[in-house]
mmCIF file of C-alpha atoms in Angstrom:
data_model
loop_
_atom_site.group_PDB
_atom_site.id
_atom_site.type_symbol
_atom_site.label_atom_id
_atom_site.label_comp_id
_atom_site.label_asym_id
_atom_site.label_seq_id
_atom_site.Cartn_x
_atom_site.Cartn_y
_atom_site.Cartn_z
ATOM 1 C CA UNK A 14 0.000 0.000 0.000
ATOM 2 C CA UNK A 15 2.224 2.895 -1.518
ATOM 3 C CA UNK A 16 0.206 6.548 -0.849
ATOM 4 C CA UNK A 17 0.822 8.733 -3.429
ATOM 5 C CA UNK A 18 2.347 12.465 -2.797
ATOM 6 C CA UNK A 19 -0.267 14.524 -4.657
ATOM 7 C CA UNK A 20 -2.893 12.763 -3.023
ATOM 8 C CA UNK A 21 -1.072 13.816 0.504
ATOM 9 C CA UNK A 22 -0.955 17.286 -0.290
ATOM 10 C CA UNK A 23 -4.879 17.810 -0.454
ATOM 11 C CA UNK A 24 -4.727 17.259 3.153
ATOM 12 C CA UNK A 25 -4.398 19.793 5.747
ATOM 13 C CA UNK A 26 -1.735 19.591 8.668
ATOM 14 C CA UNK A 27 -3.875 17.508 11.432
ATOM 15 C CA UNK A 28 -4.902 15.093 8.838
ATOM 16 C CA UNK A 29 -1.503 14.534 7.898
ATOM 17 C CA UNK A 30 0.159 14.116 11.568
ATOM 18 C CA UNK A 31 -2.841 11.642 11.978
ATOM 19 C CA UNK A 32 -1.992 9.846 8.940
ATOM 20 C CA UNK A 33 1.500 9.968 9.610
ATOM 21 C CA UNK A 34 0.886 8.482 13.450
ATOM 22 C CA UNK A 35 -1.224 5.787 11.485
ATOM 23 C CA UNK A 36 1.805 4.932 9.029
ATOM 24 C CA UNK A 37 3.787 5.111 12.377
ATOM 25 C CA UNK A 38 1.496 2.549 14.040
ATOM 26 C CA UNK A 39 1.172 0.180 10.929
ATOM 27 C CA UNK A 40 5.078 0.276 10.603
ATOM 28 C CA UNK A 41 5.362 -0.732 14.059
ATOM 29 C CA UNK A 42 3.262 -3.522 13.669
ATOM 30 C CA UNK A 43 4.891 -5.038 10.701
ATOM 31 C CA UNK A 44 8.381 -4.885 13.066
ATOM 32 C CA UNK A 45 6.394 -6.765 15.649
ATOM 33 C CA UNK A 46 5.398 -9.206 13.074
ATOM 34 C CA UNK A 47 8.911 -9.740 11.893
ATOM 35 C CA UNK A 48 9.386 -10.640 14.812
ATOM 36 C CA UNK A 49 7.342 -13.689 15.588
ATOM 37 C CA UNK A 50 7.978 -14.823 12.466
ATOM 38 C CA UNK A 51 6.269 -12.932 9.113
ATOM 39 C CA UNK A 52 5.390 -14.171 6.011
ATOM 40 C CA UNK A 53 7.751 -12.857 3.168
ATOM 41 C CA UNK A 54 4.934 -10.685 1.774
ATOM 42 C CA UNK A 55 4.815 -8.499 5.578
ATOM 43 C CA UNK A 56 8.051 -8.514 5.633
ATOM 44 C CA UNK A 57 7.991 -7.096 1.985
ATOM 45 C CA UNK A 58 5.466 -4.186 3.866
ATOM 46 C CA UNK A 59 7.960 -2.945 5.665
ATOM 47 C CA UNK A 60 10.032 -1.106 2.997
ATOM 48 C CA UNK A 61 6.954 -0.065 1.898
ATOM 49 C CA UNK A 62 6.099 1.365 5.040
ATOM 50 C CA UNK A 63 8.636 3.071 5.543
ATOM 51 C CA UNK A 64 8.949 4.899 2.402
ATOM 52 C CA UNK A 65 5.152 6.013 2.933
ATOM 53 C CA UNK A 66 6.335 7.597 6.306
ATOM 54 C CA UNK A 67 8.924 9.566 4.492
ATOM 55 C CA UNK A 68 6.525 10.943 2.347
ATOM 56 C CA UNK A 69 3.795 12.076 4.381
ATOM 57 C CA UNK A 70 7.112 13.965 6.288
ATOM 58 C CA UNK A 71 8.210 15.109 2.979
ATOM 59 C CA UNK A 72 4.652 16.420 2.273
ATOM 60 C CA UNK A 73 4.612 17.949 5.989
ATOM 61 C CA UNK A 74 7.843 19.902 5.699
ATOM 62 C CA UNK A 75 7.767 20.853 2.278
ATOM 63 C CA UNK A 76 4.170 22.838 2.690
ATOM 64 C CA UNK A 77 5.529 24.243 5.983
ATOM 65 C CA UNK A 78 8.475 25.694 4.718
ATOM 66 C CA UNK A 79 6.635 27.285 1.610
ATOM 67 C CA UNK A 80 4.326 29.067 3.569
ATOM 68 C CA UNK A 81 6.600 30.385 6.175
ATOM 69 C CA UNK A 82 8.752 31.379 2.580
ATOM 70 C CA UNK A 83 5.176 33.297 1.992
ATOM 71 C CA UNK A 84 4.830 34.374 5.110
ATOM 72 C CA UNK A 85 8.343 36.043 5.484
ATOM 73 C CA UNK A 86 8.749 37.482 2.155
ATOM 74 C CA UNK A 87 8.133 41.329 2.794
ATOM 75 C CA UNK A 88 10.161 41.282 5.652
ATOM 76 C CA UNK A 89 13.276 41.961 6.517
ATOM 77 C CA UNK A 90 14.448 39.716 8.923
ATOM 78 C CA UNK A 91 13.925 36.074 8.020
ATOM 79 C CA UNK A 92 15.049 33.128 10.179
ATOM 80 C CA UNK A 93 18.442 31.709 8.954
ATOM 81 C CA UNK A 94 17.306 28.328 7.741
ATOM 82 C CA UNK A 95 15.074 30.295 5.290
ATOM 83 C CA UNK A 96 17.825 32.120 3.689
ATOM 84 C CA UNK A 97 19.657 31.723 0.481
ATOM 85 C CA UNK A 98 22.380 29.234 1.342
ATOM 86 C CA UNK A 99 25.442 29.281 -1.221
ATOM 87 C CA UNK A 100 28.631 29.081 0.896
ATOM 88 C CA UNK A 101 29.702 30.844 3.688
ATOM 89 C CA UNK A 102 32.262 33.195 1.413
ATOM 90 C CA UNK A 103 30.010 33.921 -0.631
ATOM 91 C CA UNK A 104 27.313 35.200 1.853
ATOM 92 C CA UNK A 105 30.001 37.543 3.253
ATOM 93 C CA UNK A 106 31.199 38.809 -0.220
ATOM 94 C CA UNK A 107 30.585 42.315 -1.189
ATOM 95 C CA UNK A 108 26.562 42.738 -2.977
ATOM 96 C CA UNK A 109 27.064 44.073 -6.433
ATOM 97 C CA UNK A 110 26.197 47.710 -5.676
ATOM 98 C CA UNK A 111 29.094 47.540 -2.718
ATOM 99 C CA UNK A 112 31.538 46.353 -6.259
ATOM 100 C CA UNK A 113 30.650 48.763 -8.084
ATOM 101 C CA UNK A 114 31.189 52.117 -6.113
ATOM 102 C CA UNK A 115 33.940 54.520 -7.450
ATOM 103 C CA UNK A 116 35.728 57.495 -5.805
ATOM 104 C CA UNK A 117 34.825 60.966 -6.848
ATOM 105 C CA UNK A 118 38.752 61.005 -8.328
ATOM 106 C CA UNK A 119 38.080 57.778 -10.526
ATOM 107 C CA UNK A 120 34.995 59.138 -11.600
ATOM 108 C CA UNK A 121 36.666 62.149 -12.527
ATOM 109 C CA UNK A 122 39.358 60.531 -14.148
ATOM 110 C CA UNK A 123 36.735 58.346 -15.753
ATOM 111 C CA UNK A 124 34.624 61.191 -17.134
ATOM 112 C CA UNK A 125 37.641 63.072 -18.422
ATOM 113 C CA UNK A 126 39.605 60.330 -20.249
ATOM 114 C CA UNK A 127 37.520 57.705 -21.358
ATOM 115 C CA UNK A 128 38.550 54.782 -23.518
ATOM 116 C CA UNK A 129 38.631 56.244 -27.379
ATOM 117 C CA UNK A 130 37.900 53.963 -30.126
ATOM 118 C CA UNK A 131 40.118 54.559 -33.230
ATOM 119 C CA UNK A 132 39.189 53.487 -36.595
ATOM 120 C CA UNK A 133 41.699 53.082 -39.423
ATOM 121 C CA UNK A 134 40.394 54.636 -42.533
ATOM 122 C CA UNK A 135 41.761 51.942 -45.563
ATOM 123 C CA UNK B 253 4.615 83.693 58.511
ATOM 124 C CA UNK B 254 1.998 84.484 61.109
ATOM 125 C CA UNK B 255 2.275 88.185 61.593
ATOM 126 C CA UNK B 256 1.173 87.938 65.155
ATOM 127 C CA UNK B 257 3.810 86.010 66.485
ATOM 128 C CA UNK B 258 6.805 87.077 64.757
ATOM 129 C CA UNK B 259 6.138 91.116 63.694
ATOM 130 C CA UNK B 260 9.433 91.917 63.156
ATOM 131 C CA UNK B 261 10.754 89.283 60.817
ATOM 132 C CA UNK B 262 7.447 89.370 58.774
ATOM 133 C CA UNK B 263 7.816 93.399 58.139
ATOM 134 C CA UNK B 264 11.567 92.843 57.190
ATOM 135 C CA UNK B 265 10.646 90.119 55.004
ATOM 136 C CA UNK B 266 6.835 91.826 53.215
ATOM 137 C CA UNK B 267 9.375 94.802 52.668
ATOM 138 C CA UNK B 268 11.982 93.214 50.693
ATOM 139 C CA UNK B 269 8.928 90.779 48.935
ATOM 140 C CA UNK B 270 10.168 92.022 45.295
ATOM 141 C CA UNK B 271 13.487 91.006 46.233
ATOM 142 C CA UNK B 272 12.912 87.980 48.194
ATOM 143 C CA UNK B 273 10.818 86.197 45.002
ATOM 144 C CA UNK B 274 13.945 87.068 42.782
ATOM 145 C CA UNK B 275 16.810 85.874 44.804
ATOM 146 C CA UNK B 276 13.938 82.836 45.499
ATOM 147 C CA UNK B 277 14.011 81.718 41.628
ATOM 148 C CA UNK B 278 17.789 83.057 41.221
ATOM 149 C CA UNK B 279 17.890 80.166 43.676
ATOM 150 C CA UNK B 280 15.579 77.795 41.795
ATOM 151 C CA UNK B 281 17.627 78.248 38.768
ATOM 152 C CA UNK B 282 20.955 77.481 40.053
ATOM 153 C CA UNK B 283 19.742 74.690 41.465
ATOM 154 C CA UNK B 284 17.995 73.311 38.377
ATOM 155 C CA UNK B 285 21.019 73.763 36.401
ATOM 156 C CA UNK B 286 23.512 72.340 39.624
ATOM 157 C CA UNK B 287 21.342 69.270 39.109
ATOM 158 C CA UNK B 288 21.193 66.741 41.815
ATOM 159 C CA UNK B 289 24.945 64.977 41.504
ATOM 160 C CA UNK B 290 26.328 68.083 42.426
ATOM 161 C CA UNK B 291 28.257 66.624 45.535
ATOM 162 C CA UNK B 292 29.553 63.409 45.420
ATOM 163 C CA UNK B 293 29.403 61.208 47.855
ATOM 164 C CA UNK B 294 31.796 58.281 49.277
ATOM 165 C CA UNK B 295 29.998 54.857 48.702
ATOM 166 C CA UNK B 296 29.836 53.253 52.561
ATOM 167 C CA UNK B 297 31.503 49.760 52.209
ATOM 168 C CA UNK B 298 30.744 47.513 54.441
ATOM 169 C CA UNK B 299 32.636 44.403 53.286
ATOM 170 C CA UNK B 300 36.524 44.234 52.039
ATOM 171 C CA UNK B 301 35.548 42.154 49.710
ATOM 172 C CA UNK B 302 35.002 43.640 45.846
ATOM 173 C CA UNK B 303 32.161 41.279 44.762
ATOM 174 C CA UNK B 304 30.682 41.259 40.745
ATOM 175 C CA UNK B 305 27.904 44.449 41.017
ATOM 176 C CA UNK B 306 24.623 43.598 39.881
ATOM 177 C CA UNK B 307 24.313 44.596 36.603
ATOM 178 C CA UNK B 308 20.895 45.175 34.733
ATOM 179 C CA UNK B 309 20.042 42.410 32.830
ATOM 180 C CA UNK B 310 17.365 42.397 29.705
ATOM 181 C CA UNK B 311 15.409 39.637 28.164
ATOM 182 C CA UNK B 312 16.003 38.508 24.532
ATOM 183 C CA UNK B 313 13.943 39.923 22.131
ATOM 184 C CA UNK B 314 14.647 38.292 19.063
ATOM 185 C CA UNK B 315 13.822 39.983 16.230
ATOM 186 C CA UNK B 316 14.091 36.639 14.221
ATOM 187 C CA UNK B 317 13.427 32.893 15.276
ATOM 188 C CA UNK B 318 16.616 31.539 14.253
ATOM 189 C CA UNK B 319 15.014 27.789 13.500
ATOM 190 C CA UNK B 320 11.875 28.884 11.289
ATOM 191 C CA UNK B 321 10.130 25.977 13.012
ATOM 192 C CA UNK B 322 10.674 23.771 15.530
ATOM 193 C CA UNK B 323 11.265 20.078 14.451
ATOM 194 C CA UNK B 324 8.392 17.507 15.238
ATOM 195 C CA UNK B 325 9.761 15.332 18.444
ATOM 196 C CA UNK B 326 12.719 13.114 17.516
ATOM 197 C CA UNK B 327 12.198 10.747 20.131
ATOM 198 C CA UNK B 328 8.372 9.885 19.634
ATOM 199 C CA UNK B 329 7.310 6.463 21.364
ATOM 200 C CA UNK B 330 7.800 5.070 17.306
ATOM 201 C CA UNK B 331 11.421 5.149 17.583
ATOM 202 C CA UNK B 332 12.016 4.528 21.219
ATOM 203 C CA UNK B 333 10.342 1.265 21.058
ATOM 204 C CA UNK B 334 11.552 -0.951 17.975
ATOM 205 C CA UNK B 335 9.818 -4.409 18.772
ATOM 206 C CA UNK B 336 9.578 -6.717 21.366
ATOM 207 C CA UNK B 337 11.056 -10.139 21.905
ATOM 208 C CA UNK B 338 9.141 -12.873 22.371
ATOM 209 C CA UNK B 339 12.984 -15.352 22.977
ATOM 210 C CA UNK B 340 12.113 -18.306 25.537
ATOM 211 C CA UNK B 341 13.585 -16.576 28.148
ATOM 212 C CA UNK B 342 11.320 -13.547 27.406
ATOM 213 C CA UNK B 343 7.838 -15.812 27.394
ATOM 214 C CA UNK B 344 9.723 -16.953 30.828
ATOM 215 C CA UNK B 345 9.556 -13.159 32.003
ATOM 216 C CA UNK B 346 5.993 -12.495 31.114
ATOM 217 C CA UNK B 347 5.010 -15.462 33.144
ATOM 218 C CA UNK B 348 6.430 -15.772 36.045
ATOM 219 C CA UNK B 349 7.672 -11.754 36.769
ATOM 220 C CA UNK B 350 5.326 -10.084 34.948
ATOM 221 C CA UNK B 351 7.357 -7.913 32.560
ATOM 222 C CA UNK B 352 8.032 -7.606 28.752
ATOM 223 C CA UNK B 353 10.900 -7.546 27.160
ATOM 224 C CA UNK B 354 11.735 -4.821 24.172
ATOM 225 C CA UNK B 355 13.988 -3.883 21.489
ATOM 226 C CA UNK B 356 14.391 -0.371 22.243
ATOM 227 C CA UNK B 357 16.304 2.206 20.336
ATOM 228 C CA UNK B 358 19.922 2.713 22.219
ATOM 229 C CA UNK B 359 19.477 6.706 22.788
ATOM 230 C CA UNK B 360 16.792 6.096 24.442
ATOM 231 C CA UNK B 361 16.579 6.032 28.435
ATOM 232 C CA UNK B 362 14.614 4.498 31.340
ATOM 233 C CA UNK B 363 11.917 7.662 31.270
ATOM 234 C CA UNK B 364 11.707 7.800 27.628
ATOM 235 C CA UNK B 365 10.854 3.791 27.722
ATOM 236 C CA UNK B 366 8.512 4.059 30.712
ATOM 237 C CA UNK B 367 6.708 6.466 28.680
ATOM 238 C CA UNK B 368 6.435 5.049 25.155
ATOM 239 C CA UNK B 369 5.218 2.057 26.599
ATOM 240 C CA UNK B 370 2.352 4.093 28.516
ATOM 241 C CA UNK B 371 1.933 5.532 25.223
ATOM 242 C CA UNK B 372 2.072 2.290 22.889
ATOM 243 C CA UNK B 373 0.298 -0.391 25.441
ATOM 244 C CA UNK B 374 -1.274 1.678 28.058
ATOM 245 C CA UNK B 375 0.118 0.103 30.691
ATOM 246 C CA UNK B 376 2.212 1.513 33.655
ATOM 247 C CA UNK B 377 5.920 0.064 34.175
ATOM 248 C CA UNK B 378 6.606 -0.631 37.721
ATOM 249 C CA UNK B 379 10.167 -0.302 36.698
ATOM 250 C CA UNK B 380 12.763 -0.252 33.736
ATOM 251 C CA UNK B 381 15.849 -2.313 33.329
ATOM 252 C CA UNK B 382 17.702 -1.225 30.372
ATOM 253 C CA UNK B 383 20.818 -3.290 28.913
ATOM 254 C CA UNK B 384 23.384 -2.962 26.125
ATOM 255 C CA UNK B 385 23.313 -6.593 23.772
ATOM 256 C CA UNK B 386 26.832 -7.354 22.203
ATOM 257 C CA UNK B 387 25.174 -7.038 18.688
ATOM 258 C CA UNK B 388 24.754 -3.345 19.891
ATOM 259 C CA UNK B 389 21.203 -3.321 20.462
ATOM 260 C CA UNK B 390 19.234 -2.341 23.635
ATOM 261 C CA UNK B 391 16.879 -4.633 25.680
ATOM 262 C CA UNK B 392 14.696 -2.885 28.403
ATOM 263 C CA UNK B 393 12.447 -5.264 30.788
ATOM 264 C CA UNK B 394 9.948 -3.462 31.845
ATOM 265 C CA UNK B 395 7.948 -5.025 34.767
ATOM 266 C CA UNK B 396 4.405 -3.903 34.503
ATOM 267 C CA UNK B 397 2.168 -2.743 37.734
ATOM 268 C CA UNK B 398 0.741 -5.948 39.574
ATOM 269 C CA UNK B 399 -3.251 -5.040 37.843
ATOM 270 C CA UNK B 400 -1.922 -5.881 35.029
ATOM 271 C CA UNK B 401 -1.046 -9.114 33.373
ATOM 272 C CA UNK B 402 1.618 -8.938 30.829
ATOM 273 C CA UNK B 403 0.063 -12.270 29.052
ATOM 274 C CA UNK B 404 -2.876 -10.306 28.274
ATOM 275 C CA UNK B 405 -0.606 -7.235 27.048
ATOM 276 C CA UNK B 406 1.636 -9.271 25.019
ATOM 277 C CA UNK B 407 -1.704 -11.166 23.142
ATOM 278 C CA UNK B 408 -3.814 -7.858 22.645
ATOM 279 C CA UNK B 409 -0.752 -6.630 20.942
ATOM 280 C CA UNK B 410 -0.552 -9.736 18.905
ATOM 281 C CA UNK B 411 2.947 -9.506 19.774
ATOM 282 C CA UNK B 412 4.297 -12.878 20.099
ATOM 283 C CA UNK B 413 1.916 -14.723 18.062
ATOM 284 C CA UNK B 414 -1.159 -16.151 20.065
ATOM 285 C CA UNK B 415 0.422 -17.912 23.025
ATOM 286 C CA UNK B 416 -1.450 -21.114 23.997
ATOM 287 C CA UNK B 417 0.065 -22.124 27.578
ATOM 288 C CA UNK B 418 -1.228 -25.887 28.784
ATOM 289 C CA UNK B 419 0.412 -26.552 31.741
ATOM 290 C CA UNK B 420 2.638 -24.279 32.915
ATOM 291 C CA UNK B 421 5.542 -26.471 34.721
ATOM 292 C CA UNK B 422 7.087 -28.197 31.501
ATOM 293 C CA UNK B 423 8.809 -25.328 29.176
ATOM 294 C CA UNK B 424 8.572 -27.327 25.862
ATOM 295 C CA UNK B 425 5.248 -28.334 25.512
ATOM 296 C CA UNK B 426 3.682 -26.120 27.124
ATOM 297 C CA UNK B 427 3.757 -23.042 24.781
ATOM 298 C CA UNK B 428 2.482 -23.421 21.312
ATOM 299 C CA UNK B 429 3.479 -20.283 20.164
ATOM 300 C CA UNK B 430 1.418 -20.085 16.519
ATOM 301 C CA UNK B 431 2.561 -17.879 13.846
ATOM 302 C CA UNK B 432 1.288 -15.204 11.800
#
């Protein structure tokens, strides 16, 4: 009995603890089975069972984290497990407005001598 | 000032009223901008001993929850209790001293077993006894209150097959321990 993903996600976040207590329960069954000595087809279950467990938490964490994404988006401080990741360097790295700030002298010098473009009349 | 009593001082005083209300806030004004730690004073200590001063001290306010949200519990009864054993010596335990015998996950500790069996079985544990097996695992006996009978536990749960006891002295015929 595999539950699908996209049937999971219909649910709301106390059906899906309660389902995922219920996979919990039917997992720890199929152990208990093993146990005294299973036929190959409960034992087979128990991947299974597993797996479906996995999802449901998938499903759980997945629409959590989306809507606290939502939730969090105009503001401006966002807990740090929401944040962009990358690597450390990179998160301490100067933004791209920071790079490209000039002194008044280059800007001067900048103004006053640009490149020049020559062409070569043949 | 009562005029009756002290004439003289009152006259001097009602004369020089003009006066007396300007020096009064000339006063007033110095003081105001003196302020009150004009003079300072020589803390009294009282012990020769320089103990740590107490300091104020605030309360966080985060303006962020560093964890967005706080993980579901780790150590739910699910994965403190794996399975339980139902080895001849076990059966022997649920007879004669009332307890069961478990699988139980190795982080886990007497409370946390206590509990996920009141959880899993409904039952109360009397007591825990928790050891390490050489294959790494951990066994817990848990020795249930004296209402309860851990033959009745151990068959509601289906857990060690349906356990037919006829005649309890002899150990090998007497349990027909049936499969599922």
């Amino acid at each position: 009995a595999a539950v699908k993903a996209y049937e999971l996600r219909n649910k709301n976040k106390a059906e899906l603890l309660k389902t995922l207590d219920e996979q919990k329960q039917e997992l720890a069954s199929l152990r208990v089975q093993k146990v005294a000595g299973g036929s190959a087809s409960k034992l087979h279950q128990i991947g299974l069972a597993r797996k479906n467990i996995a999802r449901t938490l998938t499903v759980i964490n997945q629409t959590q984290r989306e809507q606290l994404r939502l939730f969090y988006q105009k503001k401006k401080y966002i807990p740090l497990d929401l944040r962009v990741k990358k690597t450390r360097a990179m998160r301490r790295a100067l933004t791209p407005f920071e790079k490209k700030l000039k002194t008044q002298k280059q800007q001067k010098k900048e103004n006053h001598f640009p490149l020049r473009k020559y062409a070569v009349k043949a | 000032m009562d005029y009756i009593t002290n004439r003289r001082k009152y006259n001097s005083t009602m004369t020089n009223f003009p006066n007396l209300l300007a020096s009064k806030a000339a006063a007033a004004k110095k003081a105001a901008l003196k302020g009150v730690h004009g003079k300072s004073v020589r803390k009294v200590r009282t012990s020769a001993h320089f103990h740590l001063p107490k300091t104020l001290r605030l309360s966080r306010k985060p303006k962020y929850a560093r964890k967005s949200v706080p993980h579901l519990p780790r150590m739910d009864q699910y994965r403190v209790v794996r399975n339980p054993l139902n080895t001849e010596t076990a059966m022997k335990k649920i007879e004669e001293h009332n307890t069961l015998t478990f699988i139980v996950d190795v982080k886990a500790n007497k409370h946390q077993i206590k509990d996920a069996v009141k959880r899993l079985y409904d039952v109360e544990a009397l007591k825990v006894n928790t050891l390490i097996r050489p294959d790494g695992k951990k066994k817990a006996y848990v020795r249930l209150t004296a209402d309860v009978d851990a033959l009745d536990v151990a068959n509601k749960v289906k857990t060690y097959g349906l356990i037919y006891m006829s005649g309890r002295r002899e150990r090998k015929n007497c349990m027909n321990i049936r499969y599922i």
